[in-house]
Amino acid sequence: MSEITLRCISCNTEYGPEEIIYSCKKCGGLLEVRMNPPEAGFDDFSRRAFGVWRYREFIPIEEGAEIVSLDEGGTPLYRCERLAKWVGVRSLFIKYEGRNPTGSFKDRGMTVGVTKAKSLGSKAVACASTGNTSASLAAYAARSALTCYVILPSGKVAMGKLAQALMHGAKVISVKGNFDQALKLVMDISRNMGIYLLNSINPWRLEGQKTLAFELVDQLGYVPEFVAVPMGNCGNISAIWKGFVELEDAGLTRGKPRMFGVQAAGAAPVVEMLRKNLDRLSPMKSPETVATAIRIGNPVNWPKAVNAIRSSNGLYDAISDEEIVETQKMIACLEGIGVEPASAASVAGVRKAVSSGSIPKDAEVVCVCTGHLLKDPEEVISVCGKPIEIPPDLQAVSEIIRPEQTPLL
Ligand code: F0G
């Protein structure tokens, strides 16, 4: 494998891959993993199982490392014809990340991040989380016998995610504050107590998440025109973009997609920054949205996400909670694909962009749907209502059943 370094995206200072750092020691900038383009290509990949490690040569983990895996990645790419009609676009695909081992895209990052933690000799790992990161880290820590601490914003984590972190044996700490405060706390803890930090500020994690780009090219046979991604802490859109850049640099693809970053209207600091064409982010003090996964006011990876959107001639938008919930229902009812609210933001963003003309009607779009419906059962009940209760008799049931009822579209 070619030489691997950590490089600051602001001042280009380089560090060795064995250094445990999460930001540049000189300027505080974000770090990115760099290596020369590997020799391997899709013919080599095709001989291996479909998933994150199929792209082994592009994952900068030293040979011989003990890989911590739960068979992550290799998620379906669904062509959605009825949903495309509702959205108003010629062709729409959903890359369904809910099919990962713990039900979200975070597993792609954790297989690499926890493998790295092990190879660095860490004994304990930690993260702050709106829920999915903690569920995933708890599972991968369990798999590799690491102690796991997760710090969650009290009362704002969906039930399914909390259940996962608890059951996988993480030490779950609830803070009376929001995600941004929890993240600051866990960064201090990891610095002072030598616990390995696995939030998306950790650049190794993004190396796993970039494989979504590789899978899209594998599944479609070409580079898609648009890729829409919900943004929270902004790691995922940055990682997917990095994947496309590396594919082109290695000569495996030609061209890159336009990246479309979507935030919830109540938690949209990156969209605000881009709208005003500023060069710095103004954090939002009290972010609020039904999509608790992306309820983030001060996303650490904003410089990487802004770079992905600007250099891809991309798009950005903020979506209301009403649009998110309506879209979540349509994805579920028209296609049978169950996603959590944050995931629906990508599709809702595309619908809005098509109706305003910023995505042409004859385009082909891939929407990344980041997490499973079952993550947030309480939200489902609050928007769908409880089931109708009846006595156990035919008369009562026949008043409800209408065989002639037509489908939604
Ligand atoms: N969708 C879901 C379902 C998420 O859980 C997250 C992030 C995102 C989208 C946004 O991804 O942060 O890389 O921009 N969840 C994190 C967590 C913050 O703690 O689980 P991002």
Coordinates of C-alpha atoms and ligand atoms in Angstrom, one line a residue:
M1 CA 0.0 0.0 0.0
S2 CA 1.3 3.5 -0.8
E3 CA 2.3 6.0 1.8
I4 CA -0.5 7.2 4.1
T5 CA -0.6 10.6 5.8
L6 CA -3.0 12.8 7.6
R7 CA -3.0 16.2 6.1
C8 CA -4.6 19.5 7.3
I9 CA -7.1 20.8 4.7
S10 CA -6.3 24.4 5.7
C11 CA -2.5 24.6 6.0
N12 CA -1.4 21.3 4.4
T13 CA 0.7 20.3 7.5
E14 CA 1.2 16.5 7.4
Y15 CA 1.2 14.0 10.2
G16 CA 1.9 10.2 10.3
P17 CA -1.0 7.7 10.3
E18 CA 0.0 6.5 13.8
E19 CA -0.6 10.0 15.4
I20 CA -3.7 10.2 17.5
I21 CA -5.0 13.7 16.5
Y22 CA -8.3 15.0 15.4
S23 CA -7.3 18.5 14.2
C24 CA -4.2 20.2 13.0
K25 CA -1.8 21.0 15.8
K26 CA -0.6 24.2 14.0
C27 CA -3.9 25.8 12.8
G28 CA -6.7 23.7 14.2
G29 CA -7.9 22.8 10.7
L30 CA -9.7 19.6 9.8
L31 CA -7.6 16.6 8.8
E32 CA -8.0 14.3 5.9
V33 CA -6.4 11.0 5.1
R34 CA -4.2 11.1 1.9
M35 CA -2.6 8.3 -0.1
N36 CA -1.4 7.9 -3.7
P37 CA -4.1 6.4 -6.0
P38 CA -3.9 2.6 -5.7
E39 CA -3.5 0.3 -8.7
A40 CA -6.7 -1.7 -8.2
G41 CA -9.9 -1.3 -10.2
F42 CA -13.4 -2.5 -10.6
D43 CA -12.3 -5.9 -12.1
D44 CA -10.4 -6.6 -8.9
F45 CA -13.3 -5.4 -6.7
S46 CA -15.8 -7.6 -8.6
R47 CA -14.2 -10.8 -7.3
R48 CA -15.1 -9.8 -3.7
A49 CA -18.3 -9.6 -1.6
F50 CA -20.3 -6.4 -2.1
G51 CA -19.6 -4.1 0.9
V52 CA -17.1 -1.7 2.4
W53 CA -14.0 -4.0 2.3
R54 CA -14.5 -4.8 -1.4
Y55 CA -12.6 -1.6 -2.0
R56 CA -9.7 -2.7 0.3
E57 CA -6.9 -1.0 -1.7
F58 CA -8.6 2.4 -1.2
I59 CA -9.1 2.0 2.5
P60 CA -5.9 3.2 4.2
I61 CA -5.6 0.6 6.9
E62 CA -2.3 -1.2 7.0
E63 CA -2.1 -4.7 5.7
G64 CA -2.4 -7.3 8.5
A65 CA -4.6 -5.2 10.7
E66 CA -7.3 -7.2 12.4
I67 CA -10.5 -5.9 10.7
V68 CA -13.5 -5.3 12.9
S69 CA -16.6 -5.9 10.7
L70 CA -20.3 -6.7 10.8
D71 CA -20.6 -7.0 7.0
E72 CA -21.4 -3.3 6.5
G73 CA -22.1 -1.5 3.2
G74 CA -23.3 -3.4 0.1
T75 CA -26.7 -1.7 0.5
P76 CA -29.4 -1.8 -2.1
L77 CA -29.9 0.9 -4.8
Y78 CA -33.6 1.0 -5.5
R79 CA -35.0 2.4 -8.7
C80 CA -38.1 4.3 -7.5
E81 CA -40.6 4.9 -10.4
R82 CA -43.7 5.9 -8.4
L83 CA -41.7 8.2 -6.1
A84 CA -39.9 9.7 -9.1
K85 CA -43.4 10.7 -10.5
W86 CA -44.3 12.3 -7.2
V87 CA -41.0 14.1 -7.0
G88 CA -41.4 15.2 -10.7
V89 CA -38.1 13.8 -12.0
R90 CA -37.4 11.3 -14.8
S91 CA -35.3 8.9 -12.8
L92 CA -34.8 8.6 -9.0
F93 CA -32.8 6.0 -7.0
I94 CA -32.6 5.5 -3.3
K95 CA -29.4 4.3 -1.9
Y96 CA -30.8 2.6 1.2
E97 CA -28.4 2.9 4.1
G98 CA -31.0 1.6 6.5
R99 CA -29.9 -1.9 5.4
N100 CA -26.6 -1.6 7.3
P101 CA -26.0 -3.8 10.4
T102 CA -27.2 -1.2 12.9
G103 CA -29.6 0.4 10.4
S104 CA -27.6 3.5 9.3
F105 CA -24.6 4.6 7.2
K106 CA -22.5 5.1 10.3
D107 CA -21.5 1.4 10.1
R108 CA -19.4 2.1 7.0
G109 CA -17.3 4.5 9.0
M110 CA -17.2 2.5 12.2
T111 CA -15.8 -0.6 10.6
V112 CA -12.8 1.5 9.6
G113 CA -12.7 3.7 12.6
V114 CA -12.9 0.9 15.2
T115 CA -10.3 -1.1 13.2
K116 CA -8.0 1.9 13.4
A117 CA -8.7 2.3 17.1
K118 CA -7.7 -1.4 17.6
S119 CA -4.6 -1.1 15.6
L120 CA -3.5 2.0 17.5
G121 CA -3.9 0.0 20.7
S122 CA -6.8 2.0 22.2
K123 CA -8.8 0.3 24.9
A124 CA -11.8 2.7 25.0
V125 CA -13.7 4.6 22.4
A126 CA -16.2 7.5 22.7
C127 CA -18.5 9.7 20.7
A128 CA -21.2 12.3 21.1
S129 CA -24.3 11.5 19.1
T130 CA -27.8 12.4 17.9
G131 CA -28.3 8.6 18.1
N132 CA -27.0 6.7 15.1
T133 CA -23.3 7.2 15.7
S134 CA -23.7 5.9 19.2
A135 CA -25.7 2.9 18.1
S136 CA -23.1 2.0 15.6
L137 CA -20.1 2.6 17.8
A138 CA -21.6 0.6 20.6
A139 CA -22.1 -2.4 18.3
Y140 CA -18.6 -2.2 16.8
A141 CA -17.0 -1.7 20.2
A142 CA -18.9 -4.8 21.5
R143 CA -17.6 -6.7 18.5
S144 CA -14.0 -5.8 19.2
A145 CA -14.2 -5.9 23.1
L146 CA -13.5 -2.2 23.5
T147 CA -15.1 -0.1 26.3
C148 CA -17.5 2.4 24.8
Y149 CA -18.7 5.8 26.1
V150 CA -21.5 7.7 24.4
I151 CA -22.7 11.2 25.2
L152 CA -26.2 12.0 24.1
P153 CA -28.3 15.2 24.2
S154 CA -30.9 14.4 26.9
G155 CA -34.4 13.7 25.6
K156 CA -33.5 14.2 22.0
V157 CA -32.4 10.8 20.9
A158 CA -34.8 8.5 19.1
M159 CA -35.9 5.5 21.0
G160 CA -34.5 2.8 18.6
K161 CA -31.0 4.4 18.7
L162 CA -31.0 4.7 22.4
A163 CA -32.1 1.1 22.7
Q164 CA -29.2 -0.1 20.5
A165 CA -26.5 1.8 22.5
L166 CA -27.9 0.5 25.8
M167 CA -28.2 -3.1 24.6
H168 CA -24.7 -3.2 23.1
G169 CA -23.3 -2.4 26.5
A170 CA -22.1 1.2 26.0
K171 CA -21.9 3.5 29.0
V172 CA -24.6 5.9 28.0
I173 CA -24.3 9.4 29.4
S174 CA -27.1 11.9 28.9
V175 CA -26.3 15.6 29.0
K176 CA -28.7 18.4 29.6
G177 CA -27.7 20.2 26.5
N178 CA -27.7 19.8 22.7
F179 CA -25.5 17.7 20.4
D180 CA -23.0 20.6 19.8
Q181 CA -22.4 20.8 23.6
A182 CA -22.2 17.0 23.9
L183 CA -19.6 17.0 21.1
K184 CA -17.5 19.7 22.8
L185 CA -17.6 17.7 26.0
V186 CA -16.5 14.4 24.4
M187 CA -13.7 16.1 22.6
D188 CA -12.4 17.4 25.9
I189 CA -12.8 14.0 27.4
S190 CA -10.9 12.2 24.7
R191 CA -8.1 14.8 24.8
N192 CA -7.7 14.6 28.6
M193 CA -8.4 11.0 29.2
G194 CA -6.9 9.3 26.2
I195 CA -10.1 7.8 24.9
Y196 CA -10.2 7.3 21.2
L197 CA -12.8 9.7 19.6
L198 CA -15.0 8.3 16.9
N199 CA -17.1 11.3 15.8
S200 CA -16.9 12.2 12.1
I201 CA -14.1 14.7 12.9
N202 CA -12.0 11.6 13.0
P203 CA -10.8 11.3 9.4
W204 CA -10.4 7.5 9.4
R205 CA -14.1 7.1 9.8
L206 CA -14.8 9.0 6.7
E207 CA -12.6 6.6 4.8
G208 CA -15.2 3.9 5.3
Q209 CA -18.1 6.2 4.4
K210 CA -16.5 7.2 1.1
T211 CA -17.2 3.7 -0.1
L212 CA -20.8 4.7 -0.8
A213 CA -19.5 6.5 -3.9
F214 CA -17.7 3.3 -5.0
E215 CA -20.8 1.2 -4.6
L216 CA -22.9 3.7 -6.6
V217 CA -20.5 3.4 -9.5
D218 CA -20.5 -0.4 -9.1
Q219 CA -24.3 -0.6 -9.1
L220 CA -25.1 1.9 -11.8
G221 CA -22.0 1.3 -14.1
Y222 CA -21.4 5.0 -14.3
V223 CA -21.2 8.2 -12.2
P224 CA -24.6 9.6 -11.3
E225 CA -25.6 13.1 -12.3
F226 CA -26.8 14.3 -8.8
V227 CA -26.3 12.8 -5.4
A228 CA -28.5 14.2 -2.6
V229 CA -27.4 13.8 1.0
P230 CA -28.9 15.0 4.3
M231 CA -26.4 17.0 6.3
G232 CA -26.0 17.2 10.0
N233 CA -22.4 17.2 11.2
C234 CA -21.5 17.2 7.5
G235 CA -19.1 14.2 7.5
N236 CA -21.1 12.0 5.1
I237 CA -21.4 14.4 2.2
S238 CA -17.7 15.2 2.6
A239 CA -16.8 11.5 2.6
I240 CA -19.0 10.6 -0.4
W241 CA -17.5 13.5 -2.4
K242 CA -14.0 12.3 -1.4
G243 CA -14.9 8.9 -2.8
F244 CA -15.8 10.3 -6.2
V245 CA -12.7 12.5 -6.3
E246 CA -10.5 9.5 -5.5
L247 CA -12.2 7.3 -8.2
E248 CA -11.5 10.0 -10.8
D249 CA -7.9 10.6 -9.6
A250 CA -7.2 6.8 -9.9
G251 CA -8.5 6.9 -13.5
L252 CA -11.5 4.6 -12.6
T253 CA -14.2 7.0 -13.5
R254 CA -14.6 10.2 -15.6
G255 CA -16.5 13.1 -14.1
K256 CA -18.1 13.6 -10.7
P257 CA -21.7 14.1 -9.6
R258 CA -23.2 17.4 -8.4
M259 CA -23.5 17.1 -4.7
F260 CA -26.8 18.3 -3.1
G261 CA -26.6 19.0 0.6
V262 CA -29.9 19.1 2.4
Q263 CA -30.5 20.4 6.0
A264 CA -33.6 20.7 8.1
A265 CA -34.9 24.3 8.1
G266 CA -34.5 24.5 11.9
A267 CA -30.9 23.4 11.8
A268 CA -29.5 24.8 8.6
P269 CA -26.3 26.8 9.3
V270 CA -24.4 25.5 6.3
V271 CA -27.3 26.3 3.9
E272 CA -27.4 29.8 5.5
M273 CA -23.7 30.3 4.9
L274 CA -23.9 29.2 1.3
R275 CA -27.0 31.3 0.6
K276 CA -25.2 34.4 1.9
N277 CA -22.0 33.3 0.2
L278 CA -20.0 33.7 3.4
D279 CA -16.6 32.2 4.0
R280 CA -17.3 31.2 7.6
L281 CA -20.1 29.4 9.3
S282 CA -22.2 31.2 11.9
P283 CA -23.4 28.4 14.3
M284 CA -27.1 28.2 15.2
K285 CA -27.6 28.4 18.9
S286 CA -30.8 26.4 19.4
P287 CA -31.3 24.0 16.4
E288 CA -34.7 22.3 16.3
T289 CA -36.2 19.8 13.9
V290 CA -38.3 16.6 13.9
A291 CA -35.3 15.0 12.2
T292 CA -33.4 14.7 15.5
A293 CA -30.5 12.9 13.7
I294 CA -29.5 16.2 12.0
R295 CA -30.5 18.6 14.8
I296 CA -27.0 20.2 14.8
G297 CA -26.2 23.9 14.9
N298 CA -22.4 23.9 14.7
P299 CA -21.4 21.1 12.3
V300 CA -17.6 20.4 12.7
N301 CA -17.1 19.3 9.2
W302 CA -18.6 22.3 7.5
P303 CA -15.4 23.3 5.6
K304 CA -15.3 19.9 3.9
A305 CA -19.0 19.9 3.1
V306 CA -18.9 23.5 1.7
N307 CA -15.9 22.4 -0.4
A308 CA -17.9 19.4 -1.7
I309 CA -20.8 21.5 -2.7
R310 CA -18.9 24.4 -4.2
S311 CA -16.4 22.3 -6.1
S312 CA -19.0 20.0 -7.6
N313 CA -21.1 22.9 -8.8
G314 CA -23.6 21.5 -6.3
L315 CA -26.8 22.5 -4.7
Y316 CA -28.0 23.1 -1.1
D317 CA -31.4 23.7 0.5
A318 CA -33.2 23.6 3.8
I319 CA -36.5 21.7 4.2
S320 CA -39.3 22.3 6.6
D321 CA -40.4 19.6 9.1
E322 CA -43.7 19.3 7.3
E323 CA -42.0 18.5 4.0
I324 CA -39.7 16.0 5.7
V325 CA -42.6 14.1 7.3
E326 CA -44.7 14.2 4.1
T327 CA -41.8 12.8 2.1
Q328 CA -41.0 10.1 4.7
K329 CA -44.6 8.9 4.3
M330 CA -44.5 9.0 0.5
I331 CA -41.2 7.0 0.4
A332 CA -42.8 4.4 2.7
C333 CA -46.2 4.2 1.0
L334 CA -45.1 4.5 -2.6
E335 CA -42.0 2.3 -2.5
G336 CA -42.1 0.2 0.6
I337 CA -38.8 1.7 1.8
G338 CA -38.8 2.7 5.5
V339 CA -36.6 5.6 6.4
E340 CA -36.2 7.9 9.4
P341 CA -37.0 11.6 9.1
A342 CA -33.5 12.8 8.4
S343 CA -33.2 10.4 5.5
A344 CA -36.3 11.8 3.9
A345 CA -34.7 15.2 3.7
S346 CA -32.6 14.2 0.7
V347 CA -35.7 13.2 -1.3
A348 CA -37.7 16.3 -0.1
G349 CA -34.8 18.5 -1.2
V350 CA -34.8 17.0 -4.7
R351 CA -38.6 17.5 -5.0
K352 CA -38.2 21.1 -4.1
A353 CA -35.3 21.6 -6.5
V354 CA -37.2 20.0 -9.3
S355 CA -40.2 22.2 -8.7
S356 CA -38.1 25.4 -8.6
G357 CA -36.2 24.3 -11.8
S358 CA -32.7 24.0 -10.2
I359 CA -32.8 20.2 -11.0
P360 CA -34.1 19.6 -14.5
K361 CA -37.2 17.3 -14.9
D362 CA -35.3 15.0 -17.2
A363 CA -32.4 14.4 -14.7
E364 CA -31.4 11.3 -12.9
V365 CA -30.9 11.6 -9.2
V366 CA -29.6 9.4 -6.4
C367 CA -30.9 10.1 -2.9
V368 CA -29.0 8.8 0.0
C369 CA -31.5 7.6 2.6
T370 CA -29.3 7.4 5.7
G371 CA -31.2 5.5 8.4
H372 CA -34.0 2.9 9.0
L373 CA -37.6 3.7 9.8
L374 CA -37.5 1.7 13.0
K375 CA -34.9 4.0 14.5
D376 CA -37.6 6.5 15.5
P377 CA -40.9 4.7 16.3
E378 CA -42.2 7.5 18.4
E379 CA -42.0 10.0 15.5
V380 CA -44.0 7.4 13.4
I381 CA -46.8 7.2 15.9
S382 CA -46.9 10.9 16.4
V383 CA -47.3 11.5 12.6
C384 CA -49.4 8.4 11.7
G385 CA -51.5 8.1 14.8
K386 CA -52.3 4.9 16.7
P387 CA -54.1 1.9 15.1
I388 CA -57.9 1.9 15.1
E389 CA -59.1 -0.2 18.0
I390 CA -62.3 -2.3 17.6
P391 CA -64.1 -5.1 19.4
P392 CA -63.3 -8.6 18.0
D393 CA -66.4 -8.9 15.8
L394 CA -67.2 -8.9 12.1
Q395 CA -69.7 -6.0 12.2
A396 CA -67.0 -3.6 13.6
V397 CA -64.3 -4.7 11.2
S398 CA -66.6 -4.5 8.2
E399 CA -67.3 -0.9 8.9
I400 CA -63.6 -0.2 8.4
I401 CA -62.6 -2.4 5.5
R402 CA -63.2 -1.0 2.0
P403 CA -61.9 -3.4 -0.6
E404 CA -62.4 -0.8 -3.4
Q405 CA -59.9 1.6 -1.8
T406 CA -57.4 2.8 -4.4
P407 CA -53.6 3.2 -3.9
L408 CA -52.0 6.6 -3.3
L409 CA -50.7 7.1 -6.8
Ligands
F0G1 N1 -28.9 11.0 8.5 C1 -28.9 10.3 9.7 C2 -29.9 9.2 9.9 C3 -27.9 10.6 10.7 O1 -27.9 9.9 11.8 C4 -27.0 11.7 10.4 C5 -26.0 12.0 11.5 C6 -27.0 12.3 9.2 C7 -28.0 12.0 8.3 C8 -26.1 13.4 8.9 O2 -24.8 12.9 8.6 O3 -23.5 14.2 10.3 O4 -22.4 13.0 8.5 O5 -23.8 15.1 8.1 N2 -26.0 11.6 12.6 C9 -24.9 11.9 13.6 C10 -25.1 11.0 14.8 C11 -24.7 13.3 13.9 O6 -24.7 11.3 15.9 O7 -25.7 9.9 14.7 P1 -23.5 13.8 8.9

